[in-house]
Coordinates of C-alpha atoms in Angstrom, one line a residue:
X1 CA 0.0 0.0 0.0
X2 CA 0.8 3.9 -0.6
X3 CA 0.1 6.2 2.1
X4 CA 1.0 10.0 1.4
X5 CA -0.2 10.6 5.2
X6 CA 1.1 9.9 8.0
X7 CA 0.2 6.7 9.7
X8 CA 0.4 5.0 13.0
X9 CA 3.3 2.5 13.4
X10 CA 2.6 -1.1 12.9
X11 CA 4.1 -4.5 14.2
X12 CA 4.1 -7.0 11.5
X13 CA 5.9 -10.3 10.6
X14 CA 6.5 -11.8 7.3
X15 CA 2.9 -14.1 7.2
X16 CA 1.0 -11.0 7.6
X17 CA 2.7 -8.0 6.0
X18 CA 2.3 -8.2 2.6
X19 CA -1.4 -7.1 2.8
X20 CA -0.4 -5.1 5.7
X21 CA 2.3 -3.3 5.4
X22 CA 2.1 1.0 4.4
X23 CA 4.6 3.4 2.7
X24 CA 6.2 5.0 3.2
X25 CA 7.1 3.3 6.7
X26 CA 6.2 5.2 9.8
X27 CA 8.1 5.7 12.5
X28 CA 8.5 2.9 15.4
X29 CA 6.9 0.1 12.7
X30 CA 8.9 -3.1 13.8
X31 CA 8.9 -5.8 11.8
X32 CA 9.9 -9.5 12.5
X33 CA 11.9 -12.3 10.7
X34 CA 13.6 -15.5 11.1
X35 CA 17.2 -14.8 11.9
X36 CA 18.9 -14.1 8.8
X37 CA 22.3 -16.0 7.7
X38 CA 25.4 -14.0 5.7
X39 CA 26.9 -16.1 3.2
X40 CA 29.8 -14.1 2.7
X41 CA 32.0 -12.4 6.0
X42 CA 35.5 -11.5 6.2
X43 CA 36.5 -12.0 10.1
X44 CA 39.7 -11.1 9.8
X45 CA 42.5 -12.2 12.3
X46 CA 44.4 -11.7 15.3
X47 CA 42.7 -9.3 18.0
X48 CA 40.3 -7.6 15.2
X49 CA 38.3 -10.5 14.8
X50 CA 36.8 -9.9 18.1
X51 CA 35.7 -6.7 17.1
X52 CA 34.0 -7.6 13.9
X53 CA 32.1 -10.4 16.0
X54 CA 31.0 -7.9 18.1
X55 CA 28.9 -6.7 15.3
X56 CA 28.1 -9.8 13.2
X57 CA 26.5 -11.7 15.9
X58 CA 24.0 -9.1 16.9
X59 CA 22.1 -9.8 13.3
X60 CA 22.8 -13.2 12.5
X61 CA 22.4 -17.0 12.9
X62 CA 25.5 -18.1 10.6
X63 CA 28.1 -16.8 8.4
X64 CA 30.7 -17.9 5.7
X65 CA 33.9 -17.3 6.9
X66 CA 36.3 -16.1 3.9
X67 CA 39.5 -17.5 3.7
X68 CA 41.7 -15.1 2.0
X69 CA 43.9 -14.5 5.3
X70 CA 48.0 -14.1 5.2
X71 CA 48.4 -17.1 5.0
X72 CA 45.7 -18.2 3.5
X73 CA 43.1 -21.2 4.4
X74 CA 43.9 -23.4 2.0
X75 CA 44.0 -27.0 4.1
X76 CA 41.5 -28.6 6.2
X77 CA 43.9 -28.2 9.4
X78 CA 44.3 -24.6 8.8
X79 CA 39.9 -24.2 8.6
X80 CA 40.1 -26.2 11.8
X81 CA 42.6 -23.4 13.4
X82 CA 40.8 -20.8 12.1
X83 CA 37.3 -21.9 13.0
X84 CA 39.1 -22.4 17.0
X85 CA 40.1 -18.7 16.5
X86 CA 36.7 -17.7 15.5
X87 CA 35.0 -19.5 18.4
X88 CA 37.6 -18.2 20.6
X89 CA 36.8 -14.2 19.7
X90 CA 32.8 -14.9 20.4
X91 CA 31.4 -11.7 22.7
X92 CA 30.9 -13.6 26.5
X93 CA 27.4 -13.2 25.7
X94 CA 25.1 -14.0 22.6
X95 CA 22.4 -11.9 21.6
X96 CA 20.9 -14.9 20.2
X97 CA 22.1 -17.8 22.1
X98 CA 24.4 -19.0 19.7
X99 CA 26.5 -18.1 16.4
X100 CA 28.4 -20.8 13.9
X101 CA 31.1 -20.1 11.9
X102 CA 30.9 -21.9 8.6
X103 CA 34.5 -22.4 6.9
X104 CA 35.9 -22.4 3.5
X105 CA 39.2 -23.0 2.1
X106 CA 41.1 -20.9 -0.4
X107 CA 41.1 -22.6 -4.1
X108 CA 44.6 -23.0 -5.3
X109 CA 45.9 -24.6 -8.9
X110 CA 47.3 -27.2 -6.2
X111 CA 44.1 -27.9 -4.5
X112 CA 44.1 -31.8 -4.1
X113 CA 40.9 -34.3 -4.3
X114 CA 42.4 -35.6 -0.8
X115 CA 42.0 -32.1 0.6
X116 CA 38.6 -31.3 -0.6
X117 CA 37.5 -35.1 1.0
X118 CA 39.9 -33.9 4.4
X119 CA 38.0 -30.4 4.1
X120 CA 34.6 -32.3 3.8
X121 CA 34.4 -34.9 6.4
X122 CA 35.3 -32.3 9.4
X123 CA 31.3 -31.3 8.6
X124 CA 32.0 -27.5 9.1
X125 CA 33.8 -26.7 6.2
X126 CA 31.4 -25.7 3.4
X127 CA 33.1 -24.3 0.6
X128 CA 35.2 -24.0 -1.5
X129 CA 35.9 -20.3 -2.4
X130 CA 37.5 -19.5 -6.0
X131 CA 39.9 -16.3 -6.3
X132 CA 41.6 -15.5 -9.5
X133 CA 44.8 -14.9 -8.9
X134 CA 45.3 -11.2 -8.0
X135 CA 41.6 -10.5 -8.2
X136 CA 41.2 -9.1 -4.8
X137 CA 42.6 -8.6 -1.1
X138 CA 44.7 -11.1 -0.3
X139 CA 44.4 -12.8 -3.9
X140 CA 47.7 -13.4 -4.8
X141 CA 47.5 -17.4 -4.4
X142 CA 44.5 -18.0 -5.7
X143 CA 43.7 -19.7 -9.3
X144 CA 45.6 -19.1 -12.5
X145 CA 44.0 -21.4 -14.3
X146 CA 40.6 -23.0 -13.9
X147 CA 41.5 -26.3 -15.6
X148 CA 44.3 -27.0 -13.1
X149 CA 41.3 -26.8 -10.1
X150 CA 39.3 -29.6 -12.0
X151 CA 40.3 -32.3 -10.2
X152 CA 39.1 -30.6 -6.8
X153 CA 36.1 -29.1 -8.5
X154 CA 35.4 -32.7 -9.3
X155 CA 35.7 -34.2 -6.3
X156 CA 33.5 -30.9 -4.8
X157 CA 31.0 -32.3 -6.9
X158 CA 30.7 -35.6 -6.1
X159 CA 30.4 -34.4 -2.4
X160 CA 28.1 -31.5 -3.1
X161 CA 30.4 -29.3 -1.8
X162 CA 29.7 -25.7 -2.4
X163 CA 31.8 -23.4 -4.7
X164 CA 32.2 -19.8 -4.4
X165 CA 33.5 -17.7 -7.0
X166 CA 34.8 -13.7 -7.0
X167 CA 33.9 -13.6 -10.3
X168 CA 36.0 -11.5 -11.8
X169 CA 39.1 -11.5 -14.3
X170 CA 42.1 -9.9 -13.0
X171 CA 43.5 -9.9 -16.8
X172 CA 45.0 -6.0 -16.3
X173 CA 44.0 -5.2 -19.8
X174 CA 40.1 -5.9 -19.3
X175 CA 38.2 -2.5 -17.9
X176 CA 37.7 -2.8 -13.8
X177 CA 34.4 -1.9 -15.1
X178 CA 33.7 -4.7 -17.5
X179 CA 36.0 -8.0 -15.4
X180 CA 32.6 -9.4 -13.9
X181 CA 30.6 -9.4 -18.0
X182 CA 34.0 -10.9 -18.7
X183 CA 34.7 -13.7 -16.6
X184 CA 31.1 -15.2 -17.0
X185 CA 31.9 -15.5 -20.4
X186 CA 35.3 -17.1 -20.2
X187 CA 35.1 -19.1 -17.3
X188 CA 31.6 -19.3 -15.3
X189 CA 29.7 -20.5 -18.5
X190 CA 32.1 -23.0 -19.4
X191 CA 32.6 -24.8 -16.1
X192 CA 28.7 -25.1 -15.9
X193 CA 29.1 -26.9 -18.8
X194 CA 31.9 -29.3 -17.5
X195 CA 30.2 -29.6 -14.1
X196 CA 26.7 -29.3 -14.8
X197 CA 26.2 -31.1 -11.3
X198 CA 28.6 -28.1 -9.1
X199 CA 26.9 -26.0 -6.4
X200 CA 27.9 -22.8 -7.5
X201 CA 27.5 -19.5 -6.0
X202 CA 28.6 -16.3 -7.5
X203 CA 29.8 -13.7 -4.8
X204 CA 28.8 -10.3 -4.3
X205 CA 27.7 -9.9 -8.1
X206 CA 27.5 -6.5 -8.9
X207 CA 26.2 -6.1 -12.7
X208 CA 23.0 -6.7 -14.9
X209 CA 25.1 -9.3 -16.9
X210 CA 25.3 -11.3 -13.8
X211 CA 21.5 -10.8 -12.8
X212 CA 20.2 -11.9 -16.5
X213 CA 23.4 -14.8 -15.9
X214 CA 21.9 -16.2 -12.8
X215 CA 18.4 -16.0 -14.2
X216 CA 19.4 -18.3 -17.4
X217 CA 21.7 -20.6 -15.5
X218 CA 20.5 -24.1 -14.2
X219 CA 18.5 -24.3 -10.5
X220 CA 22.1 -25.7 -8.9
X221 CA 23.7 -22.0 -9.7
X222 CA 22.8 -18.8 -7.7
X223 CA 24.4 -15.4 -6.6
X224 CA 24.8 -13.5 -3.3
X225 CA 24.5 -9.6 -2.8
X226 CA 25.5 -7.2 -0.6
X227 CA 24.1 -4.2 0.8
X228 CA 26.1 -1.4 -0.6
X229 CA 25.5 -2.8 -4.2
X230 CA 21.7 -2.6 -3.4
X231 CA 22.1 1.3 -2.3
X232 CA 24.9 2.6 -4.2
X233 CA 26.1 3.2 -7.7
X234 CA 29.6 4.4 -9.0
X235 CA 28.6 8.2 -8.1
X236 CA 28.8 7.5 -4.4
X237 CA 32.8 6.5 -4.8
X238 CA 33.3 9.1 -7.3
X239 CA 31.4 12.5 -7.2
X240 CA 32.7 15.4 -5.2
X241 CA 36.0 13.8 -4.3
X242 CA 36.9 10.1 -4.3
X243 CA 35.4 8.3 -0.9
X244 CA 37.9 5.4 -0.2
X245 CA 35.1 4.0 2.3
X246 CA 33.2 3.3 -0.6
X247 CA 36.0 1.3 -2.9
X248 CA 35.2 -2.2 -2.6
X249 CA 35.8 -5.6 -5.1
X250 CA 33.6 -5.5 -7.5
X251 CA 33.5 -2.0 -7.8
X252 CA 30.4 -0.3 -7.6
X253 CA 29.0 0.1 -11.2
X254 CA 26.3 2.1 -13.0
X255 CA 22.9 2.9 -11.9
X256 CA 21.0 0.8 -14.1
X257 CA 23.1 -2.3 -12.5
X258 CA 22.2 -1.1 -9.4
X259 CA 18.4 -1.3 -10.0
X260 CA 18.8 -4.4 -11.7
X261 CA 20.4 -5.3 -9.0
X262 CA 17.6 -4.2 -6.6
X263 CA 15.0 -5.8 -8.5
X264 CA 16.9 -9.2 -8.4
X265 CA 17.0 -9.0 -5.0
X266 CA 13.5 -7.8 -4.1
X267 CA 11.7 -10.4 -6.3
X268 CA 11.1 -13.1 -4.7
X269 CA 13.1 -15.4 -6.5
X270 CA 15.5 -18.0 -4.6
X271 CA 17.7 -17.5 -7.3
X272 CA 19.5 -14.6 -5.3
X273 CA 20.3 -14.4 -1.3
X274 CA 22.2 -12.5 1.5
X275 CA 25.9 -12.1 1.7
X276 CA 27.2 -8.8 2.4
X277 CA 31.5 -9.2 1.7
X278 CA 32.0 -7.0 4.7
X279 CA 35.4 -6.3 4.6
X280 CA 37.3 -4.3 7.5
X281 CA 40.6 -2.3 7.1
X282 CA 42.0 0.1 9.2
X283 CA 41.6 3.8 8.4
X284 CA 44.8 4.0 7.4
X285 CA 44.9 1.1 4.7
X286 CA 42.1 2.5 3.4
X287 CA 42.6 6.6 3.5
X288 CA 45.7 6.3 1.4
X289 CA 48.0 6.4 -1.8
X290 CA 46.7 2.9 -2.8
X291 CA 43.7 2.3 -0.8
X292 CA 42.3 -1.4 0.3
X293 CA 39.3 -2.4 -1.3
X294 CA 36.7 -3.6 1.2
X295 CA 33.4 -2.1 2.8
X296 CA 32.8 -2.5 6.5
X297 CA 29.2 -3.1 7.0
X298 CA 29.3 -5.3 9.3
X299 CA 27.9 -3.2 11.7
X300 CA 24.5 -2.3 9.9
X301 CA 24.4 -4.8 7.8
X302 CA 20.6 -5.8 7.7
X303 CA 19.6 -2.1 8.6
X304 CA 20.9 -1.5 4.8
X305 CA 19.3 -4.1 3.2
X306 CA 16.2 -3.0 5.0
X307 CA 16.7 0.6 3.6
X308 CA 17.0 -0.9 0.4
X309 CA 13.9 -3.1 0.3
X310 CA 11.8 -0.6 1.6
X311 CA 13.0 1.6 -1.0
X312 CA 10.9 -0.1 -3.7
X313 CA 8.1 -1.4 -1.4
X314 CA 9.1 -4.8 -1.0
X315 CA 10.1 -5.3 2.7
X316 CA 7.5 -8.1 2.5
X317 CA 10.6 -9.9 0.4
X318 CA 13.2 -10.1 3.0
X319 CA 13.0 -12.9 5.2
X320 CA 13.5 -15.0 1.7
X321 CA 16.4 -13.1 0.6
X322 CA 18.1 -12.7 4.2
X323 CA 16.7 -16.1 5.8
X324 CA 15.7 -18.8 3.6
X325 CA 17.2 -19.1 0.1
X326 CA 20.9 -19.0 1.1
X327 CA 20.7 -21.5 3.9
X328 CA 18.0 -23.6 1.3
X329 CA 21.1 -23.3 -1.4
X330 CA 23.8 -24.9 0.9
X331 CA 21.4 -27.3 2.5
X332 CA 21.2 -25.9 5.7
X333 CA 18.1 -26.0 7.7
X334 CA 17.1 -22.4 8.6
X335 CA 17.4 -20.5 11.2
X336 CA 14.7 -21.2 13.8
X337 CA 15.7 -17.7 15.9
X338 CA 13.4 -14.4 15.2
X339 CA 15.0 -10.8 14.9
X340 CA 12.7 -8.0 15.4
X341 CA 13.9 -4.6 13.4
X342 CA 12.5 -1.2 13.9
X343 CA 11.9 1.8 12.0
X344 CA 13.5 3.8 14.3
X345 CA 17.0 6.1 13.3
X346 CA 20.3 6.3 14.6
X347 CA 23.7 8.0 13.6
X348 CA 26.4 5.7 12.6
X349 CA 29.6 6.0 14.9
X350 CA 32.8 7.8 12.8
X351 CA 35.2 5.2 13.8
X352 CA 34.6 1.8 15.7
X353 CA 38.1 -0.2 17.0
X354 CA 39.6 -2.7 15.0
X355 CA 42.2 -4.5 17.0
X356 CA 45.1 -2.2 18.2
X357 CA 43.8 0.1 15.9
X358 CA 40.0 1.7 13.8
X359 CA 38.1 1.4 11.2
X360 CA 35.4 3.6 9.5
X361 CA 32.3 1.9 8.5
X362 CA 30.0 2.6 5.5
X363 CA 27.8 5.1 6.8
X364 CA 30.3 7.2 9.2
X365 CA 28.2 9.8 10.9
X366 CA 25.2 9.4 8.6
X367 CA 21.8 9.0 9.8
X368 CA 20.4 5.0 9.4
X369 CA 16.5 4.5 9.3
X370 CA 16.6 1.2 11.0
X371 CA 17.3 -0.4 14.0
X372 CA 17.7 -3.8 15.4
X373 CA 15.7 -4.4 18.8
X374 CA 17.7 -6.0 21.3
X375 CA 16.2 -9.2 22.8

């Protein structure tokens, strides 16, 4: 429904607010939905990791851990040490009783079929995740060439292992603008084609191609997105000065990706899901000559995504895109935890710590329309 006026605030869950719901949203309407999942979370290491679970737990069941740490998760012991560290970091107390850690290890040309079965059997190791080589932060090791992974992939396969790609070239002659259109061609469409049977997911996509991609590709093969491709579009990096806070992996793109985008992920379809790629650095990494790519949003994660639903009257869609079709994609029973949010605003710290030293999230001293209540 459109309302012009102003209304009084509602209290709605998912079974009822579809007929219910009024825009735009008053103030103090709360809306409730199964705990959501985030398929796609850089933790860090070291003392930072505590920090960043500070802020993850607070909105979610489960998360995909991302392996691309120095060194690198690229065994099943090193997941195992890494998942310890994870556990370790938890706040003292859980806002909703409990959080797991799923782990992933870092795709190499060396990847063995023994390691993928090692990987498998621990039960807590989900992925596989799929960097070309340079592509990203902390990149350096990943694939050169995706015929030298096909005897993992293989095995993967067999096991119905999950495999998450950056999909991206990092060839440095294709346009930053143009490497996700790219790779689809050259290498996602063609391994479909080997592997017709792989769990695939493409990361963080960021581009029309990839929507109309997804859309065509067979039931087996779905896509993630975060929250600041939903809201933003090139300008936001770009206009009046470049805004390092905003440079992230894939870069953000034009508008009409954006809404493409946006109407992906506010359709209904369990073809696309929740993974935000939150991505801390320090200040300093990222306020510099040759600034990190990465967006912390960590800390408002699902306030964004609500933002952005609500945007084009389809908060009615989230629980699907936050709750259900990511943990339905990697077989995972969903979450059986509630969060409530609320439209109710709140300005977005500067700086939050980050180990020994800070970061600045997306958002730094901006005004954000939603909160989460605390149970």
């Amino acid at each position: 429904k459109k309302n012009n006026h102003k209304s009084q605030s509602q209290t709605l869950d998912t079974s009822t607010m579809a007929s219910s719901l009024t825009y735009p949203i008053p103030e103090g309407t709360r809306l409730t939905i199964t705990l959501p999942d985030d398929f796609h979370h850089h933790f860090r290491d070291g003392s930072a990791t505590s920090n960043v679970l500070a802020h993850i737990t607070r909105q979610f069941g489960r998360a995909i851990a991302m392996p691309n740490l120095k060194p690198p998760v690229t065994t099943a012991e090193k997941a195992t040490a890494y998942r310890d560290h994870l556990l370790a970091n938890l706040p003292p107390t859980l806002v909703h009783g409990s959080f797991e850690p799923l782990m992933t290890l870092y795709l190499t040309d060396n990847t063995t079929p023994e390691e993928i079965r090692k990987a498998h059997a621990l039960g807590y190791v989900k992925a596989c995740k799929y960097y070309p080589a340079g592509a990203t932060t902390n990149s350096d090791a990943g694939v050169t060439d995706v015929r030298k992974t096909y005897p993992a992939l293989r095995q993967m396969a067999e096991l119905g292992m999950m495999l998450c790609i950056h999909s991206e070239v990092s060839t440095p002659t294709i346009d930053i603008f143009d490497r996700e259109p790219t790779f689809i061609e050259e290498i996602i469409k063609p391994l479909v084609k080997d592997m017709p049977e792989m769990k695939i997911t493409l990361e963080h996509i960021s581009t029309k191609e990839a929507v109309d991609y997804v859309l065509s590709a067979p039931a087996n093969v779905k896509a993630s997105i975060t929250c600041h491709h939903l809201l933003y579009n090139r300008n936001a990096l770009l206009v009046g000065g470049i805004k390092p806070h905003y440079y992230c992996l894939p870069i953000l793109k034009r508008e009409y990706h954006r809404k493409a985008l946006l109407e992906a992920a506010t359709s209904g379809s369990p073809k696309f899901f929740l993974g935000t790629d939150s991505a801390p650095h320090t200040v300093a990494a990222k306020e510099s000559a040759c600034g990190c790519a990465g967006a912390y949003t960590a800390h408002a994660a699902l306030e964004m995504y609500a933002e952005a639903f609500e945007s084009v009257g389809a908060l009615d869609k989230l629980e699907g895109f936050a709750s259900f079709y990511g943990a339905d994609h990697y077989g995972l029973p969903r979450n059986a935890s509630k969060i409530v949010l609320e439209k109710k605003s709140w300005v977005v710290p500067e700086r939050y710590d980050f180990g020994k030293s800070v970061l600045k999230p997306l958002r730094a001293g901006e005004t954000m329309e939603w909160s989460i209540v605390e149970p």
